[in-house]
PDB file of C-alpha atoms (C1' of nucleotides) in Angstrom:
ATOM      1  CA  MET A   1       0.689 -32.912  -1.520  1.00  0.00           C
ATOM      2  CA  ASN A   2       3.515 -30.475  -0.806  1.00  0.00           C
ATOM      3  CA  ILE A   3       3.312 -26.704  -1.106  1.00  0.00           C
ATOM      4  CA  GLY A   4       4.427 -26.608  -4.737  1.00  0.00           C
ATOM      5  CA  GLU A   5       1.757 -29.049  -5.830  1.00  0.00           C
ATOM      6  CA  ALA A   6      -0.873 -27.274  -3.768  1.00  0.00           C
ATOM      7  CA  ALA A   7       0.155 -23.996  -5.417  1.00  0.00           C
ATOM      8  CA  GLN A   8      -0.234 -25.581  -8.848  1.00  0.00           C
ATOM      9  CA  ALA A   9      -3.605 -27.064  -7.971  1.00  0.00           C
ATOM     10  CA  SER A  10      -5.056 -23.968  -6.311  1.00  0.00           C
ATOM     11  CA  GLY A  11      -3.515 -21.273  -8.475  1.00  0.00           C
ATOM     12  CA  VAL A  12      -2.066 -19.577  -5.389  1.00  0.00           C
ATOM     13  CA  ASN A  13       1.673 -18.920  -5.372  1.00  0.00           C
ATOM     14  CA  ALA A  14       3.637 -21.066  -2.875  1.00  0.00           C
ATOM     15  CA  LYS A  15       5.093 -17.938  -1.332  1.00  0.00           C
ATOM     16  CA  LEU A  16       1.631 -16.529  -0.896  1.00  0.00           C
ATOM     17  CA  ILE A  17       0.335 -19.723   0.668  1.00  0.00           C
ATOM     18  CA  ARG A  18       2.943 -19.434   3.431  1.00  0.00           C
ATOM     19  CA  HIS A  19       2.013 -15.801   3.848  1.00  0.00           C
ATOM     20  CA  TYR A  20      -1.691 -16.606   4.133  1.00  0.00           C
ATOM     21  CA  GLU A  21      -0.864 -19.208   6.756  1.00  0.00           C
ATOM     22  CA  SER A  22       1.306 -16.767   8.702  1.00  0.00           C
ATOM     23  CA  ILE A  23      -1.451 -14.161   8.925  1.00  0.00           C
ATOM     24  CA  GLY A  24      -4.089 -16.723   9.821  1.00  0.00           C
ATOM     25  CA  ILE A  25      -6.204 -16.628   6.663  1.00  0.00           C
ATOM     26  CA  ILE A  26      -5.892 -20.377   6.267  1.00  0.00           C
ATOM     27  CA  PRO A  27      -5.350 -23.055   8.932  1.00  0.00           C
ATOM     28  CA  LYS A  28      -1.780 -24.164   9.666  1.00  0.00           C
ATOM     29  CA  ALA A  29      -0.766 -26.958   7.350  1.00  0.00           C
ATOM     30  CA  ALA A  30       0.375 -30.330   8.705  1.00  0.00           C
ATOM     31  CA  ARG A  31       4.090 -31.108   8.366  1.00  0.00           C
ATOM     32  CA  THR A  32       6.237 -34.063   7.359  1.00  0.00           C
ATOM     33  CA  GLU A  33       9.046 -35.199   9.659  1.00  0.00           C
ATOM     34  CA  ALA A  34      11.406 -33.045   7.627  1.00  0.00           C
ATOM     35  CA  GLY A  35       9.223 -29.980   8.172  1.00  0.00           C
ATOM     36  CA  TYR A  36       7.611 -29.797   4.747  1.00  0.00           C
ATOM     37  CA  ARG A  37       4.032 -28.555   4.650  1.00  0.00           C
ATOM     38  CA  VAL A  38       1.429 -31.136   3.610  1.00  0.00           C
ATOM     39  CA  TYR A  39      -1.860 -30.265   1.915  1.00  0.00           C
ATOM     40  CA  THR A  40      -5.132 -32.113   1.328  1.00  0.00           C
ATOM     41  CA  GLU A  41      -7.828 -31.603  -1.314  1.00  0.00           C
ATOM     42  CA  THR A  42      -9.775 -29.596   1.230  1.00  0.00           C
ATOM     43  CA  ASP A  43      -6.827 -27.266   1.779  1.00  0.00           C
ATOM     44  CA  VAL A  44      -6.572 -26.738  -1.954  1.00  0.00           C
ATOM     45  CA  ASN A  45     -10.271 -25.897  -2.103  1.00  0.00           C
ATOM     46  CA  ILE A  46      -9.825 -23.271   0.581  1.00  0.00           C
ATOM     47  CA  LEU A  47      -6.872 -21.782  -1.258  1.00  0.00           C
ATOM     48  CA  ALA A  48      -8.819 -21.616  -4.522  1.00  0.00           C
ATOM     49  CA  PHE A  49     -11.697 -20.035  -2.624  1.00  0.00           C
ATOM     50  CA  VAL A  50      -9.374 -17.362  -1.275  1.00  0.00           C
ATOM     51  CA  ARG A  51      -7.990 -16.731  -4.725  1.00  0.00           C
ATOM     52  CA  ARG A  52     -11.428 -16.214  -6.249  1.00  0.00           C
ATOM     53  CA  ALA A  53     -12.554 -13.929  -3.459  1.00  0.00           C
ATOM     54  CA  ARG A  54      -9.350 -11.932  -3.856  1.00  0.00           C
ATOM     55  CA  ARG A  55      -9.999 -11.617  -7.577  1.00  0.00           C
ATOM     56  CA  LEU A  56     -13.424 -10.228  -6.790  1.00  0.00           C
ATOM     57  CA  GLY A  57     -11.678  -7.510  -4.850  1.00  0.00           C
ATOM     58  CA  PHE A  58     -12.399  -8.628  -1.286  1.00  0.00           C
ATOM     59  CA  SER A  59      -9.809  -7.492   1.234  1.00  0.00           C
ATOM     60  CA  MET A  60      -7.889 -10.091   3.208  1.00  0.00           C
ATOM     61  CA  LYS A  61      -9.861  -9.038   6.271  1.00  0.00           C
ATOM     62  CA  GLU A  62     -13.121  -9.738   4.478  1.00  0.00           C
ATOM     63  CA  ILE A  63     -11.750 -12.982   3.092  1.00  0.00           C
ATOM     64  CA  LYS A  64     -10.804 -14.114   6.571  1.00  0.00           C
ATOM     65  CA  LYS A  65     -14.443 -13.694   7.533  1.00  0.00           C
ATOM     66  CA  LEU A  66     -15.656 -15.397   4.368  1.00  0.00           C
ATOM     67  CA  VAL A  67     -13.390 -18.391   4.881  1.00  0.00           C
ATOM     68  CA  GLY A  68     -14.663 -18.674   8.423  1.00  0.00           C
ATOM     69  CA  LEU A  69     -18.252 -18.594   7.184  1.00  0.00           C
ATOM     70  CA  TRP A  70     -17.449 -21.058   4.447  1.00  0.00           C
ATOM     71  CA  ARG A  71     -15.967 -23.532   6.872  1.00  0.00           C
ATOM     72  CA  ASN A  72     -18.846 -23.133   9.261  1.00  0.00           C
ATOM     73  CA  ARG A  73     -21.812 -25.252   8.251  1.00  0.00           C
ATOM     74  CA  THR A  74     -24.198 -23.493  10.585  1.00  0.00           C
ATOM     75  CA  ARG A  75     -23.574 -19.987   9.268  1.00  0.00           C
ATOM     76  CA  ALA A  76     -26.514 -17.851   8.216  1.00  0.00           C
ATOM     77  CA  SER A  77     -26.636 -16.800   4.582  1.00  0.00           C
ATOM     78  CA  SER A  78     -27.520 -13.278   5.726  1.00  0.00           C
ATOM     79  CA  ASP A  79     -23.994 -12.884   7.140  1.00  0.00           C
ATOM     80  CA  VAL A  80     -22.467 -13.658   3.776  1.00  0.00           C
ATOM     81  CA  LYS A  81     -24.929 -11.570   1.848  1.00  0.00           C
ATOM     82  CA  ALA A  82     -24.316  -8.528   4.044  1.00  0.00           C
ATOM     83  CA  LEU A  83     -20.592  -8.831   3.460  1.00  0.00           C
ATOM     84  CA  ALA A  84     -21.095  -9.127  -0.295  1.00  0.00           C
ATOM     85  CA  LEU A  85     -23.516  -6.218  -0.496  1.00  0.00           C
ATOM     86  CA  GLN A  86     -21.236  -4.005   1.551  1.00  0.00           C
ATOM     87  CA  HIS A  87     -18.359  -4.873  -0.704  1.00  0.00           C
ATOM     88  CA  MET A  88     -20.401  -4.156  -3.812  1.00  0.00           C
ATOM     89  CA  LYS A  89     -21.353  -0.781  -2.420  1.00  0.00           C
ATOM     90  CA  GLU A  90     -17.722   0.120  -1.838  1.00  0.00           C
ATOM     91  CA  MET A  91     -16.755  -0.965  -5.324  1.00  0.00           C
ATOM     92  CA  GLU A  92     -19.571   1.051  -6.859  1.00  0.00           C
ATOM     93  CA  GLN A  93     -18.401   4.082  -4.939  1.00  0.00           C
ATOM     94  CA  LYS A  94     -14.871   3.543  -6.202  1.00  0.00           C
ATOM     95  CA  ILE A  95     -16.212   3.298  -9.756  1.00  0.00           C
ATOM     96  CA  GLU A  96     -17.982   6.621  -9.403  1.00  0.00           C
ATOM     97  CA  GLU A  97     -14.852   8.279  -8.088  1.00  0.00           C
ATOM     98  CA  LEU A  98     -12.785   6.963 -10.957  1.00  0.00           C
ATOM     99  CA  GLN A  99     -15.400   8.065 -13.472  1.00  0.00           C
ATOM    100  CA  ALA A 100     -15.344  11.570 -12.036  1.00  0.00           C
ATOM    101  CA  MET A 101     -11.554  11.654 -12.305  1.00  0.00           C
ATOM    102  CA  VAL A 102     -11.647  10.496 -15.920  1.00  0.00           C
ATOM    103  CA  LYS A 103     -14.289  13.064 -16.745  1.00  0.00           C
ATOM    104  CA  THR A 104     -12.203  15.893 -15.314  1.00  0.00           C
ATOM    105  CA  LEU A 105      -9.097  14.733 -17.111  1.00  0.00           C
ATOM    106  CA  ARG A 106     -10.939  14.272 -20.397  1.00  0.00           C
ATOM    107  CA  HIS A 107     -12.231  17.790 -20.134  1.00  0.00           C
ATOM    108  CA  LEU A 108      -8.743  19.156 -19.506  1.00  0.00           C
ATOM    109  CA  ALA A 109      -7.151  17.069 -22.249  1.00  0.00           C
ATOM    110  CA  LYS A 110      -9.757  18.037 -24.821  1.00  0.00           C
ATOM    111  CA  ASN A 111      -8.397  21.556 -25.004  1.00  0.00           C
ATOM    112  CA  CYS A 112      -4.737  20.590 -24.995  1.00  0.00           C
ATOM    113  CA  HIS A 113      -3.060  20.911 -28.381  1.00  0.00           C
ATOM    114  CA  GLY A 114      -0.710  18.052 -27.650  1.00  0.00           C
ATOM    115  CA  ASP A 115       2.082  19.505 -29.751  1.00  0.00           C
ATOM    116  CA  HIS A 116       5.457  21.181 -29.207  1.00  0.00           C
ATOM    117  CA  ARG A 117       3.939  24.323 -27.761  1.00  0.00           C
ATOM    118  CA  PRO A 118       4.226  24.761 -24.014  1.00  0.00           C
ATOM    119  CA  ASP A 119       0.639  25.932 -23.452  1.00  0.00           C
ATOM    120  CA  CYS A 120      -1.254  23.180 -21.719  1.00  0.00           C
ATOM    121  CA  PRO A 121      -4.724  23.383 -20.187  1.00  0.00           C
ATOM    122  CA  ILE A 122      -4.055  20.191 -18.273  1.00  0.00           C
ATOM    123  CA  LEU A 123      -1.305  21.736 -16.190  1.00  0.00           C
ATOM    124  CA  GLU A 124      -3.196  24.993 -15.941  1.00  0.00           C
ATOM    125  CA  GLY A 125      -6.206  23.067 -14.752  1.00  0.00           C
ATOM    126  CA  LEU A 126      -4.193  21.258 -12.132  1.00  0.00           C
ATOM    127  CA  ALA A 127      -2.749  24.544 -10.976  1.00  0.00           C
ATOM    128  CA  ASP A 128      -6.161  26.193 -10.872  1.00  0.00           C
ATOM    129  CA  SER A 129      -7.300  26.681  -7.315  1.00  0.00           C
ATOM    130  CA  ARG A 130     -10.921  26.483  -8.452  1.00  0.00           C
ATOM    131  CA  LEU A 131     -10.286  22.777  -8.890  1.00  0.00           C
ATOM    132  CA  ASN A 132      -9.665  22.483  -5.185  1.00  0.00           C
ATOM    133  CA  THR A 133     -12.560  20.219  -4.332  1.00  0.00           C
TER     134      THR A 133
ATOM    135  CA  MET B   1       5.836  30.787   6.081  1.00  0.00           C
ATOM    136  CA  ASN B   2       6.643  27.710   8.131  1.00  0.00           C
ATOM    137  CA  ILE B   3       5.526  24.176   7.358  1.00  0.00           C
ATOM    138  CA  GLY B   4       2.306  24.408   9.361  1.00  0.00           C
ATOM    139  CA  GLU B   5       1.185  27.538   7.557  1.00  0.00           C
ATOM    140  CA  ALA B   6       2.167  26.054   4.214  1.00  0.00           C
ATOM    141  CA  ALA B   7       0.148  22.966   5.061  1.00  0.00           C
ATOM    142  CA  GLN B   8      -2.849  25.106   5.877  1.00  0.00           C
ATOM    143  CA  ALA B   9      -2.487  27.122   2.674  1.00  0.00           C
ATOM    144  CA  SER B  10      -1.905  24.193   0.333  1.00  0.00           C
ATOM    145  CA  GLY B  11      -4.156  21.606   1.918  1.00  0.00           C
ATOM    146  CA  VAL B  12      -1.243  19.183   2.191  1.00  0.00           C
ATOM    147  CA  ASN B  13      -0.508  17.737   5.631  1.00  0.00           C
ATOM    148  CA  ALA B  14       2.759  18.981   7.188  1.00  0.00           C
ATOM    149  CA  LYS B  15       3.906  15.415   7.644  1.00  0.00           C
ATOM    150  CA  LEU B  16       3.219  14.715   3.985  1.00  0.00           C
ATOM    151  CA  ILE B  17       5.087  17.829   2.886  1.00  0.00           C
ATOM    152  CA  ARG B  18       8.249  16.545   4.576  1.00  0.00           C
ATOM    153  CA  HIS B  19       7.667  13.183   2.974  1.00  0.00           C
ATOM    154  CA  TYR B  20       7.268  14.722  -0.492  1.00  0.00           C
ATOM    155  CA  GLU B  21      10.487  16.626   0.022  1.00  0.00           C
ATOM    156  CA  SER B  22      12.329  13.504   1.147  1.00  0.00           C
ATOM    157  CA  ILE B  23      11.358  11.547  -1.952  1.00  0.00           C
ATOM    158  CA  GLY B  24      12.171  14.424  -4.266  1.00  0.00           C
ATOM    159  CA  ILE B  25       8.664  15.313  -5.458  1.00  0.00           C
ATOM    160  CA  ILE B  26       9.129  18.911  -4.421  1.00  0.00           C
ATOM    161  CA  PRO B  27      12.348  20.951  -4.155  1.00  0.00           C
ATOM    162  CA  LYS B  28      14.087  21.138  -0.780  1.00  0.00           C
ATOM    163  CA  ALA B  29      12.713  23.981   1.283  1.00  0.00           C
ATOM    164  CA  ALA B  30      14.943  26.768   2.587  1.00  0.00           C
ATOM    165  CA  ARG B  31      15.648  26.776   6.316  1.00  0.00           C
ATOM    166  CA  THR B  32      15.775  29.296   9.137  1.00  0.00           C
ATOM    167  CA  GLU B  33      18.836  29.430  11.392  1.00  0.00           C
ATOM    168  CA  ALA B  34      17.035  27.117  13.780  1.00  0.00           C
ATOM    169  CA  GLY B  35      16.405  24.570  11.046  1.00  0.00           C
ATOM    170  CA  TYR B  36      12.736  25.300  10.421  1.00  0.00           C
ATOM    171  CA  ARG B  37      11.569  24.907   6.822  1.00  0.00           C
ATOM    172  CA  VAL B  38      10.524  28.127   5.088  1.00  0.00           C
ATOM    173  CA  TYR B  39       7.968  28.261   2.272  1.00  0.00           C
ATOM    174  CA  THR B  40       7.050  30.838  -0.355  1.00  0.00           C
ATOM    175  CA  GLU B  41       3.843  31.355  -2.304  1.00  0.00           C
ATOM    176  CA  THR B  42       5.392  29.426  -5.185  1.00  0.00           C
ATOM    177  CA  ASP B  43       6.085  26.462  -2.935  1.00  0.00           C
ATOM    178  CA  VAL B  44       2.481  26.483  -1.781  1.00  0.00           C
ATOM    179  CA  ASN B  45       1.338  26.498  -5.411  1.00  0.00           C
ATOM    180  CA  ILE B  46       3.433  23.443  -6.140  1.00  0.00           C
ATOM    181  CA  LEU B  47       2.048  21.660  -3.106  1.00  0.00           C
ATOM    182  CA  ALA B  48      -1.531  22.437  -4.114  1.00  0.00           C
ATOM    183  CA  PHE B  49      -0.702  21.230  -7.618  1.00  0.00           C
ATOM    184  CA  VAL B  50       0.540  17.940  -6.223  1.00  0.00           C
ATOM    185  CA  ARG B  51      -2.565  17.589  -4.098  1.00  0.00           C
ATOM    186  CA  ARG B  52      -4.884  18.076  -7.061  1.00  0.00           C
ATOM    187  CA  ALA B  53      -2.963  15.655  -9.257  1.00  0.00           C
ATOM    188  CA  ARG B  54      -3.030  13.101  -6.448  1.00  0.00           C
ATOM    189  CA  ARG B  55      -6.780  13.528  -6.138  1.00  0.00           C
ATOM    190  CA  LEU B  56      -7.099  12.803  -9.848  1.00  0.00           C
ATOM    191  CA  GLY B  57      -5.403   9.504  -9.167  1.00  0.00           C
ATOM    192  CA  PHE B  58      -1.960  10.181 -10.607  1.00  0.00           C
ATOM    193  CA  SER B  59       0.798   8.120  -8.992  1.00  0.00           C
ATOM    194  CA  MET B  60       3.647   9.914  -7.229  1.00  0.00           C
ATOM    195  CA  LYS B  61       5.915   8.844 -10.077  1.00  0.00           C
ATOM    196  CA  GLU B  62       3.608  10.501 -12.596  1.00  0.00           C
ATOM    197  CA  ILE B  63       3.266  13.543 -10.390  1.00  0.00           C
ATOM    198  CA  LYS B  64       7.024  13.877 -10.205  1.00  0.00           C
ATOM    199  CA  LYS B  65       7.030  14.110 -13.998  1.00  0.00           C
ATOM    200  CA  LEU B  66       4.084  16.517 -14.026  1.00  0.00           C
ATOM    201  CA  VAL B  67       5.711  18.834 -11.497  1.00  0.00           C
ATOM    202  CA  GLY B  68       8.850  18.815 -13.604  1.00  0.00           C
ATOM    203  CA  LEU B  69       6.851  19.712 -16.697  1.00  0.00           C
ATOM    204  CA  TRP B  70       4.931  22.333 -14.797  1.00  0.00           C
ATOM    205  CA  ARG B  71       8.099  24.033 -13.579  1.00  0.00           C
ATOM    206  CA  ASN B  72       9.632  23.858 -17.042  1.00  0.00           C
ATOM    207  CA  ARG B  73       8.451  26.692 -19.259  1.00  0.00           C
ATOM    208  CA  THR B  74       9.762  25.119 -22.435  1.00  0.00           C
ATOM    209  CA  ARG B  75       7.919  21.818 -22.054  1.00  0.00           C
ATOM    210  CA  ALA B  76       5.814  20.546 -24.956  1.00  0.00           C
ATOM    211  CA  SER B  77       2.120  20.129 -24.263  1.00  0.00           C
ATOM    212  CA  SER B  78       2.264  16.735 -26.002  1.00  0.00           C
ATOM    213  CA  ASP B  79       4.309  15.380 -23.089  1.00  0.00           C
ATOM    214  CA  VAL B  80       1.623  16.326 -20.614  1.00  0.00           C
ATOM    215  CA  LYS B  81      -1.211  15.163 -22.809  1.00  0.00           C
ATOM    216  CA  ALA B  82       0.388  11.759 -23.345  1.00  0.00           C
ATOM    217  CA  LEU B  83       0.749  11.327 -19.588  1.00  0.00           C
ATOM    218  CA  ALA B  84      -2.861  12.334 -19.005  1.00  0.00           C
ATOM    219  CA  LEU B  85      -4.241  10.072 -21.746  1.00  0.00           C
ATOM    220  CA  GLN B  86      -2.241   7.115 -20.506  1.00  0.00           C
ATOM    221  CA  HIS B  87      -3.538   7.708 -17.019  1.00  0.00           C
ATOM    222  CA  MET B  88      -7.112   7.962 -18.257  1.00  0.00           C
ATOM    223  CA  LYS B  89      -6.723   4.687 -20.095  1.00  0.00           C
ATOM    224  CA  GLU B  90      -5.528   2.940 -16.949  1.00  0.00           C
ATOM    225  CA  MET B  91      -8.392   4.357 -14.915  1.00  0.00           C
ATOM    226  CA  GLU B  92     -10.918   3.272 -17.529  1.00  0.00           C
ATOM    227  CA  GLN B  93      -9.485  -0.218 -17.425  1.00  0.00           C
ATOM    228  CA  LYS B  94      -9.777  -0.254 -13.658  1.00  0.00           C
ATOM    229  CA  ILE B  95     -13.389   0.850 -13.956  1.00  0.00           C
ATOM    230  CA  GLU B  96     -14.175  -2.032 -16.279  1.00  0.00           C
ATOM    231  CA  GLU B  97     -12.556  -4.510 -13.907  1.00  0.00           C
ATOM    232  CA  LEU B  98     -14.552  -3.201 -10.975  1.00  0.00           C
ATOM    233  CA  GLN B  99     -17.762  -3.291 -12.982  1.00  0.00           C
ATOM    234  CA  ALA B 100     -17.142  -6.929 -13.886  1.00  0.00           C
ATOM    235  CA  MET B 101     -16.554  -7.755 -10.206  1.00  0.00           C
ATOM    236  CA  VAL B 102     -19.753  -6.025  -9.157  1.00  0.00           C
ATOM    237  CA  LYS B 103     -21.687  -7.803 -11.890  1.00  0.00           C
ATOM    238  CA  THR B 104     -20.465 -11.210 -10.733  1.00  0.00           C
ATOM    239  CA  LEU B 105     -21.230 -10.442  -7.108  1.00  0.00           C
ATOM    240  CA  ARG B 106     -24.645  -9.070  -7.920  1.00  0.00           C
ATOM    241  CA  HIS B 107     -25.446 -12.235  -9.785  1.00  0.00           C
ATOM    242  CA  LEU B 108     -24.351 -14.371  -6.841  1.00  0.00           C
ATOM    243  CA  ALA B 109     -26.155 -12.247  -4.274  1.00  0.00           C
ATOM    244  CA  LYS B 110     -29.400 -12.220  -6.245  1.00  0.00           C
ATOM    245  CA  ASN B 111     -30.012 -15.873  -5.439  1.00  0.00           C
ATOM    246  CA  CYS B 112     -28.975 -15.692  -1.797  1.00  0.00           C
ATOM    247  CA  HIS B 113     -31.872 -15.797   0.621  1.00  0.00           C
ATOM    248  CA  GLY B 114     -30.044 -13.651   3.124  1.00  0.00           C
ATOM    249  CA  ASP B 115     -31.721 -15.254   6.106  1.00  0.00           C
ATOM    250  CA  HIS B 116     -30.810 -17.679   8.894  1.00  0.00           C
ATOM    251  CA  ARG B 117     -30.437 -20.641   6.554  1.00  0.00           C
ATOM    252  CA  PRO B 118     -26.910 -21.724   5.766  1.00  0.00           C
ATOM    253  CA  ASP B 119     -27.421 -22.235   2.024  1.00  0.00           C
ATOM    254  CA  CYS B 120     -25.616 -19.452   0.203  1.00  0.00           C
ATOM    255  CA  PRO B 121     -25.006 -19.195  -3.528  1.00  0.00           C
ATOM    256  CA  ILE B 122     -22.339 -16.575  -2.881  1.00  0.00           C
ATOM    257  CA  LEU B 123     -20.080 -18.972  -1.044  1.00  0.00           C
ATOM    258  CA  GLU B 124     -20.957 -21.763  -3.445  1.00  0.00           C
ATOM    259  CA  GLY B 125     -20.085 -19.470  -6.323  1.00  0.00           C
ATOM    260  CA  LEU B 126     -16.757 -18.564  -4.780  1.00  0.00           C
ATOM    261  CA  ALA B 127     -16.027 -22.246  -4.245  1.00  0.00           C
ATOM    262  CA  ASP B 128     -17.046 -23.138  -7.797  1.00  0.00           C
ATOM    263  CA  SER B 129     -14.028 -23.951  -9.903  1.00  0.00           C
ATOM    264  CA  ARG B 130     -15.865 -22.786 -13.005  1.00  0.00           C
ATOM    265  CA  LEU B 131     -15.344 -19.300 -11.665  1.00  0.00           C
ATOM    266  CA  ASN B 132     -11.611 -19.756 -11.981  1.00  0.00           C
ATOM    267  CA  THR B 133     -10.989 -17.122 -14.611  1.00  0.00           C
TER     268      THR B 133
ATOM    269  C1'  DG C   1      13.270  35.688  33.180  1.00  0.00           C
ATOM    270  C1'  DC C   2      10.777  31.579  33.298  1.00  0.00           C
ATOM    271  C1'  DT C   3       7.151  28.437  32.405  1.00  0.00           C
ATOM    272  C1'  DT C   4       3.779  26.561  29.334  1.00  0.00           C
ATOM    273  C1'  DG C   5       2.124  24.821  25.311  1.00  0.00           C
ATOM    274  C1'  DA C   6       2.152  24.785  20.437  1.00  0.00           C
ATOM    275  C1'  DC C   7       5.028  24.082  16.852  1.00  0.00           C
ATOM    276  C1'  DC C   8       9.101  22.333  14.664  1.00  0.00           C
ATOM    277  C1'  DT C   9      12.921  18.714  13.882  1.00  0.00           C
ATOM    278  C1'  DT C  10      14.473  13.647  12.793  1.00  0.00           C
ATOM    279  C1'  DC C  11      13.904   8.821  12.781  1.00  0.00           C
ATOM    280  C1'  DC C  12      11.449   4.582  13.031  1.00  0.00           C
ATOM    281  C1'  DA C  13       7.323   1.771  12.434  1.00  0.00           C
ATOM    282  C1'  DA C  14       2.841   0.537  10.802  1.00  0.00           C
ATOM    283  C1'  DC C  15      -0.838  -0.181   7.310  1.00  0.00           C
ATOM    284  C1'  DC C  16      -2.125  -3.667   2.831  1.00  0.00           C
ATOM    285  C1'  DA C  17      -0.984  -7.553  -0.263  1.00  0.00           C
ATOM    286  C1'  DT C  18       2.553  -9.205  -2.564  1.00  0.00           C
ATOM    287  C1'  DT C  19       7.110 -10.195  -4.324  1.00  0.00           C
ATOM    288  C1'  DG C  20      11.982 -10.910  -4.045  1.00  0.00           C
ATOM    289  C1'  DG C  21      16.225 -12.548  -2.212  1.00  0.00           C
ATOM    290  C1'  DA C  22      19.539 -14.958   0.877  1.00  0.00           C
ATOM    291  C1'  DA C  23      21.091 -18.857   3.440  1.00  0.00           C
ATOM    292  C1'  DG C  24      20.457 -23.366   4.444  1.00  0.00           C
ATOM    293  C1'  DC C  25      18.040 -28.039   4.574  1.00  0.00           C
ATOM    294  C1'  DT C  26      15.779 -32.138   1.909  1.00  0.00           C
ATOM    295  C1'  DC C  27      14.302 -34.737  -1.711  1.00  0.00           C
ATOM    296  C1'  DT C  28      14.771 -37.244  -6.291  1.00  0.00           C
ATOM    297  C1'  DA C  29      17.169 -38.724 -10.533  1.00  0.00           C
ATOM    298  C1'  DG C  30      21.155 -40.088 -12.715  1.00  0.00           C
TER     299       DG C  30
ATOM    300  C1'  DC D   1      27.457 -39.335  -4.543  1.00  0.00           C
ATOM    301  C1'  DT D   2      26.322 -35.307  -6.717  1.00  0.00           C
ATOM    302  C1'  DA D   3      23.422 -31.981  -9.054  1.00  0.00           C
ATOM    303  C1'  DG D   4      19.538 -29.323  -9.020  1.00  0.00           C
ATOM    304  C1'  DA D   5      14.912 -28.633  -7.856  1.00  0.00           C
ATOM    305  C1'  DG D   6      12.137 -27.741  -4.101  1.00  0.00           C
ATOM    306  C1'  DC D   7      11.484 -26.857   0.586  1.00  0.00           C
ATOM    307  C1'  DT D   8      12.399 -24.060   5.080  1.00  0.00           C
ATOM    308  C1'  DT D   9      12.806 -19.320   7.628  1.00  0.00           C
ATOM    309  C1'  DC D  10      13.718 -14.526   7.885  1.00  0.00           C
ATOM    310  C1'  DC D  11      14.290  -9.927   6.170  1.00  0.00           C
ATOM    311  C1'  DA D  12      13.379  -6.243   2.849  1.00  0.00           C
ATOM    312  C1'  DA D  13      11.041  -3.702  -0.655  1.00  0.00           C
ATOM    313  C1'  DT D  14       7.016  -1.834  -3.122  1.00  0.00           C
ATOM    314  C1'  DG D  15       3.339   2.913  -2.698  1.00  0.00           C
ATOM    315  C1'  DG D  16       1.283   6.493  -0.137  1.00  0.00           C
ATOM    316  C1'  DT D  17       0.288   7.829   4.074  1.00  0.00           C
ATOM    317  C1'  DT D  18      -0.125   8.107   9.008  1.00  0.00           C
ATOM    318  C1'  DG D  19       1.392   7.621  13.686  1.00  0.00           C
ATOM    319  C1'  DG D  20       4.446   8.031  17.551  1.00  0.00           C
ATOM    320  C1'  DA D  21       8.680   9.043  20.262  1.00  0.00           C
ATOM    321  C1'  DA D  22      12.295  12.079  21.677  1.00  0.00           C
ATOM    322  C1'  DG D  23      14.028  16.387  21.529  1.00  0.00           C
ATOM    323  C1'  DG D  24      14.766  21.486  19.928  1.00  0.00           C
ATOM    324  C1'  DT D  25      12.379  26.286  19.298  1.00  0.00           C
ATOM    325  C1'  DC D  26       9.129  29.797  19.378  1.00  0.00           C
ATOM    326  C1'  DA D  27       5.535  33.145  21.335  1.00  0.00           C
ATOM    327  C1'  DA D  28       2.520  34.512  25.052  1.00  0.00           C
ATOM    328  C1'  DG D  29       1.543  35.299  29.810  1.00  0.00           C
ATOM    329  C1'  DC D  30       3.016  35.928  34.492  1.00  0.00           C
TER     330       DC D  30
END
DNA sequence: GCTTGACCTTCCAACCATTGGAAGCTCTAG
DNA sequence: CTAGAGCTTCCAATGGTTGGAAGGTCAAGC
């Protein structure tokens, strides 16, 4: 399987596959005599694994760890769980931050006429030093 | 006021102030004979405005627009409101995405022993092609 | 007046994850 | 044999910020 077919099968862009290899996320692919990368079913599984983890918002650093744990049959499930729980915590924090931002903006927008007049509580709110925090 | 004092007063890092100037977010500061940037109260207000908008998650591109509208006394409030509502919509979408990620991870983690055993539903879930979407 | 140290200047590079392009080689079909 | 699709490497850009290096300038103390 060459890189294009592996990309098709795994859902990971060919360009991205090379990038993942270059930064050590995935093992270096074997090559043909002409220098083309060659992939096995296992390689495709790893790539799909990376893609799913990425879609769940894991950073490449975290994914590197996860791939290592995945390939290691003697890993402890506690290692994986800790990584997942930590990641969940960070995402929940991010959600709270975003919700606070939306709340503030909604409050400001509520009192904005939204017409041709220049008065705008949104801008005034942004300019208000009491909003410093 | 030099850049350090302006940074102190506005809460925006001196380094970042230069950066904002270089990418045209804020107007070019006046200079002393020696080349030092000089800031007025108005400049500090703009910087603080940028900082608050940034903290509400606006992109620099959006902030560039907002600063323009803020400095323009004949702007229509509808322009600002549209920008704010669009931004809120994007943040709400992001929140939903994150919540879906957390939900999936929570589900996977629930069945993970989290001990020394290698069995781990989290990794199995990530490797499961049914999770492709 | 001279040194010291804090501040200022510019420019260049790094972070993260991805995407794009250019230039050149290799394969496959007609 | 040629066309074009696909492969190779390398370099650059995105966005927002931070860091450092190398050098000029200011204010205070001696």
